[in-house]
XYZ file of C-alpha atoms in Angstrom:
310
model
C 2.332 -47.966 -54.960
C 1.484 -45.424 -52.224
C 4.319 -44.183 -50.148
C 3.798 -42.877 -46.591
C 5.915 -40.671 -44.377
C 9.062 -42.152 -42.997
C 9.622 -42.244 -39.244
C 12.310 -39.568 -39.547
C 9.944 -37.274 -41.484
C 7.254 -37.719 -38.841
C 9.735 -36.970 -36.072
C 10.845 -33.790 -37.875
C 7.239 -32.615 -38.289
C 6.419 -33.369 -34.660
C 9.550 -31.516 -33.542
C 8.597 -28.469 -35.612
C 5.048 -28.469 -34.189
C 6.403 -28.804 -30.647
C 8.822 -25.915 -31.223
C 6.076 -23.681 -32.591
C 3.804 -24.598 -29.661
C 6.552 -23.815 -27.151
C 6.884 -20.339 -28.654
C 3.253 -19.489 -29.420
C 1.335 -20.900 -26.427
C 3.235 -18.938 -23.721
C 2.842 -15.763 -25.770
C -0.894 -16.442 -26.088
C -1.177 -17.083 -22.349
C 0.709 -13.880 -21.570
C -1.575 -11.882 -23.864
C -4.636 -13.382 -22.148
C -3.303 -12.580 -18.689
C -2.301 -9.070 -19.720
C -5.819 -8.545 -21.092
C -7.338 -9.570 -17.750
C -5.053 -7.201 -15.880
C -5.870 -4.385 -18.325
C -9.588 -5.076 -17.887
C -9.355 -4.715 -14.101
C -7.249 -1.573 -14.376
C -9.669 -0.016 -16.891
C -12.609 -0.692 -14.572
C -10.643 0.817 -11.685
C -9.999 3.957 -13.707
C -13.696 4.303 -14.574
C -14.762 3.706 -10.983
C -12.249 6.208 -9.620
C -13.533 8.863 -12.018
C -17.152 8.157 -11.047
C -16.321 8.210 -7.320
C -14.640 11.613 -7.617
C -17.551 13.003 -9.671
C -19.973 11.793 -6.990
C -17.848 13.477 -4.320
C -17.859 16.793 -6.209
C -21.656 16.841 -6.349
C -22.537 15.321 -2.967
C -19.535 16.496 -0.881
C -18.960 12.960 0.361
C -17.874 9.669 -1.111
C -20.601 7.141 -2.071
C -21.626 4.107 -0.050
C -20.681 1.085 -2.154
C -20.184 -1.745 0.322
C -22.895 -4.362 -0.144
C -24.628 -2.311 -2.848
C -23.057 -3.885 -5.908
C -26.356 -5.237 -7.305
C -28.068 -1.832 -7.243
C -25.874 1.243 -7.296
C -28.778 3.659 -6.900
C -27.746 7.314 -7.352
C -24.146 6.292 -7.971
C -25.225 4.715 -11.284
C -25.751 8.280 -12.546
C -21.998 8.706 -12.306
C -20.989 5.143 -13.209
C -22.678 4.109 -16.443
C -23.532 0.597 -15.272
C -26.367 -0.659 -13.093
C -23.989 -2.593 -10.871
C -20.316 -2.890 -10.033
C -18.224 -4.649 -12.716
C -16.958 -8.158 -12.094
C -13.322 -8.907 -11.572
C -12.448 -11.833 -13.885
C -12.022 -15.327 -12.529
C -8.562 -16.380 -11.401
C -6.972 -19.538 -10.047
C -8.583 -20.299 -6.701
C -11.349 -17.726 -7.166
C -14.258 -16.744 -9.361
C -15.815 -13.723 -11.033
C -17.219 -11.360 -8.431
C -18.532 -7.820 -8.051
C -18.617 -7.975 -4.263
C -17.611 -4.758 -2.463
C -15.894 -5.073 0.896
C -14.046 -2.763 3.274
C -11.633 -5.501 4.372
C -9.063 -7.305 2.264
C -10.236 -10.860 1.593
C -8.526 -11.721 -1.734
C -11.856 -13.265 -2.812
C -12.426 -11.187 -5.936
C -14.575 -8.111 -6.362
C -13.570 -4.740 -4.938
C -11.905 -3.359 -1.829
C -13.358 0.103 -1.037
C -12.528 2.618 1.696
C -15.307 5.210 1.787
C -13.514 7.711 4.060
C -10.721 8.144 1.511
C -12.714 7.231 -1.609
C -10.053 4.630 -2.442
C -10.889 1.481 -4.383
C -8.734 -1.531 -5.257
C -9.210 -4.918 -6.871
C -9.846 -7.372 -4.035
C -7.530 -9.951 -5.548
C -4.347 -11.532 -4.243
C -1.240 -10.120 -5.887
C -0.128 -12.631 -8.486
C -3.688 -13.832 -9.139
C -3.078 -13.767 -12.889
C 0.638 -13.765 -13.577
C 1.955 -15.444 -10.460
C 4.181 -12.398 -9.919
C 3.220 -11.068 -6.482
C 5.770 -8.247 -6.708
C 4.946 -6.593 -10.022
C 1.300 -7.468 -10.564
C -0.311 -4.435 -8.986
C -3.716 -2.760 -8.979
C -4.388 0.988 -9.239
C -0.919 2.089 -8.118
C -0.757 -0.274 -5.150
C 2.893 -0.948 -4.390
C 1.793 -4.205 -2.748
C -1.315 -5.645 -1.156
C -3.095 -3.030 0.986
C -2.004 -3.064 4.608
C -4.996 -5.203 5.577
C -3.626 -8.144 3.600
C -2.923 -11.127 5.824
C -0.028 -12.211 3.602
C 1.986 -9.023 3.897
C 5.517 -9.474 5.234
C 8.748 -7.557 4.936
C 6.953 -4.325 4.071
C 5.955 -1.392 6.227
C 2.341 -1.259 7.409
C 0.471 2.053 7.166
C 3.625 3.861 5.957
C 2.063 7.332 5.662
C -0.436 7.116 8.541
C -3.391 7.110 6.146
C -5.610 4.554 7.885
C -6.927 6.969 10.537
C -9.063 9.891 9.371
C -9.131 13.281 11.112
C -10.768 16.569 10.143
C -9.024 18.715 7.517
C -6.729 21.457 8.799
C -6.446 19.922 12.266
C -4.507 17.494 14.444
C -5.499 14.721 16.853
C -3.958 12.788 19.726
C -4.826 9.182 18.985
C -4.343 6.010 21.008
C -1.657 3.922 19.323
C -4.010 0.944 19.281
C -6.053 2.735 16.610
C -3.078 3.263 14.273
C -2.342 0.164 12.198
C 1.233 -1.053 12.390
C 2.588 1.568 14.787
C 3.431 1.551 18.508
C 4.946 4.189 20.794
C 7.124 4.281 23.895
C 5.065 7.207 25.258
C 3.639 6.415 28.699
C 0.167 7.635 27.639
C 0.324 5.548 24.420
C -0.603 8.596 22.308
C 0.409 9.308 18.705
C -0.114 12.816 17.311
C -1.481 12.951 13.739
C -1.596 16.126 11.620
C -3.640 16.636 8.482
C -2.024 17.954 5.329
C -1.700 21.755 5.415
C -2.345 22.206 9.153
C -0.467 25.307 10.386
C 0.992 25.597 6.906
C 2.796 22.241 6.973
C 2.132 19.986 3.970
C 2.437 16.210 4.227
C 5.379 14.599 2.470
C 3.003 11.903 1.204
C -0.754 11.444 1.339
C -3.094 13.357 3.637
C -1.493 12.872 7.053
C 1.786 12.788 8.956
C 2.819 12.523 12.612
C 4.706 14.572 15.167
C 7.185 12.323 16.943
C 6.822 14.117 20.272
C 3.077 13.938 20.980
C 2.763 14.769 24.678
C 6.322 13.839 25.628
C 9.676 12.857 24.140
C 9.134 9.355 22.784
C 9.814 6.887 19.975
C 7.544 5.389 17.346
C 8.303 1.852 16.246
C 7.050 -0.876 13.956
C 7.687 -4.607 14.062
C 7.926 -6.326 10.673
C 8.044 -10.044 9.890
C 11.335 -10.731 8.138
C 13.344 -13.527 6.586
C 16.966 -13.819 7.752
C 19.399 -12.895 5.007
C 16.914 -10.611 3.241
C 18.105 -7.138 2.247
C 15.541 -4.514 3.272
C 15.473 -1.110 1.601
C 14.055 1.585 3.874
C 13.068 5.202 3.268
C 11.615 7.962 5.460
C 10.805 11.683 5.401
C 11.651 13.951 8.362
C 11.077 17.658 9.071
C 11.530 20.072 11.950
C 8.566 21.927 13.430
C 9.790 25.231 14.879
C 13.375 25.052 13.692
C 16.075 22.419 13.349
C 14.988 19.095 14.861
C 17.023 15.901 15.160
C 15.823 12.287 15.217
C 17.283 8.859 14.484
C 16.002 5.760 12.751
C 17.286 2.555 14.314
C 16.740 -1.134 13.645
C 17.222 -4.450 15.397
C 15.474 -7.352 17.086
C 13.768 -5.162 19.684
C 16.435 -5.709 22.330
C 19.632 -4.796 20.503
C 19.458 -2.010 17.911
C 21.781 -0.033 15.674
C 21.287 3.519 14.400
C 20.790 3.569 10.646
C 20.622 7.336 10.201
C 20.617 10.578 12.170
C 18.110 12.949 10.564
C 18.613 16.704 10.942
C 16.132 19.036 9.232
C 14.725 22.520 9.537
C 11.091 23.557 9.392
C 10.927 24.699 5.764
C 11.000 21.394 3.884
C 11.061 17.642 4.292
C 14.320 15.716 4.215
C 14.260 12.216 2.712
C 16.557 9.467 3.943
C 17.054 5.976 2.545
C 19.329 2.997 3.003
C 19.539 -0.794 3.252
C 19.648 -3.320 6.075
C 20.460 -7.039 5.904
C 18.356 -9.107 8.304
C 20.719 -11.118 10.569
C 20.558 -14.875 10.978
C 17.714 -16.002 13.235
C 15.900 -12.618 13.208
C 12.336 -13.280 12.055
C 10.919 -10.056 13.523
C 12.703 -6.776 12.821
C 11.894 -3.574 14.712
C 12.328 -0.165 13.064
C 12.307 2.654 15.620
C 12.050 6.439 15.120
C 13.592 8.265 18.054
C 13.486 11.929 19.021
C 16.949 13.314 19.817
C 16.353 17.060 20.080
C 13.922 19.795 19.097
C 14.268 23.503 18.406
C 11.441 23.963 20.902
C 11.941 23.787 24.646
C 8.653 21.883 24.980
C 8.761 18.098 25.318
C 5.596 17.857 23.207
C 6.932 19.668 20.141
C 9.163 18.550 17.310
C 10.204 16.052 14.635
C 7.595 15.469 11.943
C 7.637 12.001 10.340
C 6.017 10.765 7.102
C 6.384 8.337 4.182
C 8.165 5.507 5.998
C 8.650 2.510 3.731
C 10.384 -0.852 3.898
C 10.658 -3.215 0.948
C 12.436 -6.533 0.569
C 14.895 -7.109 -2.271
């Protein structure tokens, strides 16, 4: 007489299979997602190398926008006939499109002036982790991302290009994220190394007093109760300069730090700020207090301003 499995035996087997599945399937999914991320990052590394090689030979960065199906001369430096695809992700599809504006549609985000390229994907496209899933050393979505909140925009003044070894007075409307209290609405940008002053971060920095004593400020969307961590670099121009960083709702502000630095090196300041109840827009303001120069248009270099939410 044949004997089958008892109900208890079947339940034990099913339980064991379920347990194994609960352990193995997430690990398999994680490996798959990690492989997709690694694939994008490997392509980014190859593209960055090819872009820099092109620049060395041609003394300018290549035109890539809209040229993904035929890379022309650039294919001599990148060993493919077209841009690589970014893998498909939830809500999107495989794409090799090249754009100069963040769309989160897949493909590549490329800024020719700086030779910078990113994956044009929303943070969290693969893992769902919009904080730690990053592309090519991005600390978050590029500043053109429509979803960016509670982070500083254009923290090192890199979105406006000026000639090497020079400075420029620029209308604040051309500088992403930043505004000024100056009556002429001018912001003064310096390139790295101009008059012997190196940027604290990136290729550019600003002088707080452009044509007059003034403040620079940035308004950031915030969630009440959030703890914001801020950081900034400050340096004097002709001697010891003094400036403050303050924060508030735009009407009432408090001073977070008084920054006093000479003209030989950058000082870095950091701290935290808890967004008060009801404050959905938080204003960070950089204010000139004094300068070693007697001129109202000299003093207080600013760079590497960052704000992140905890």
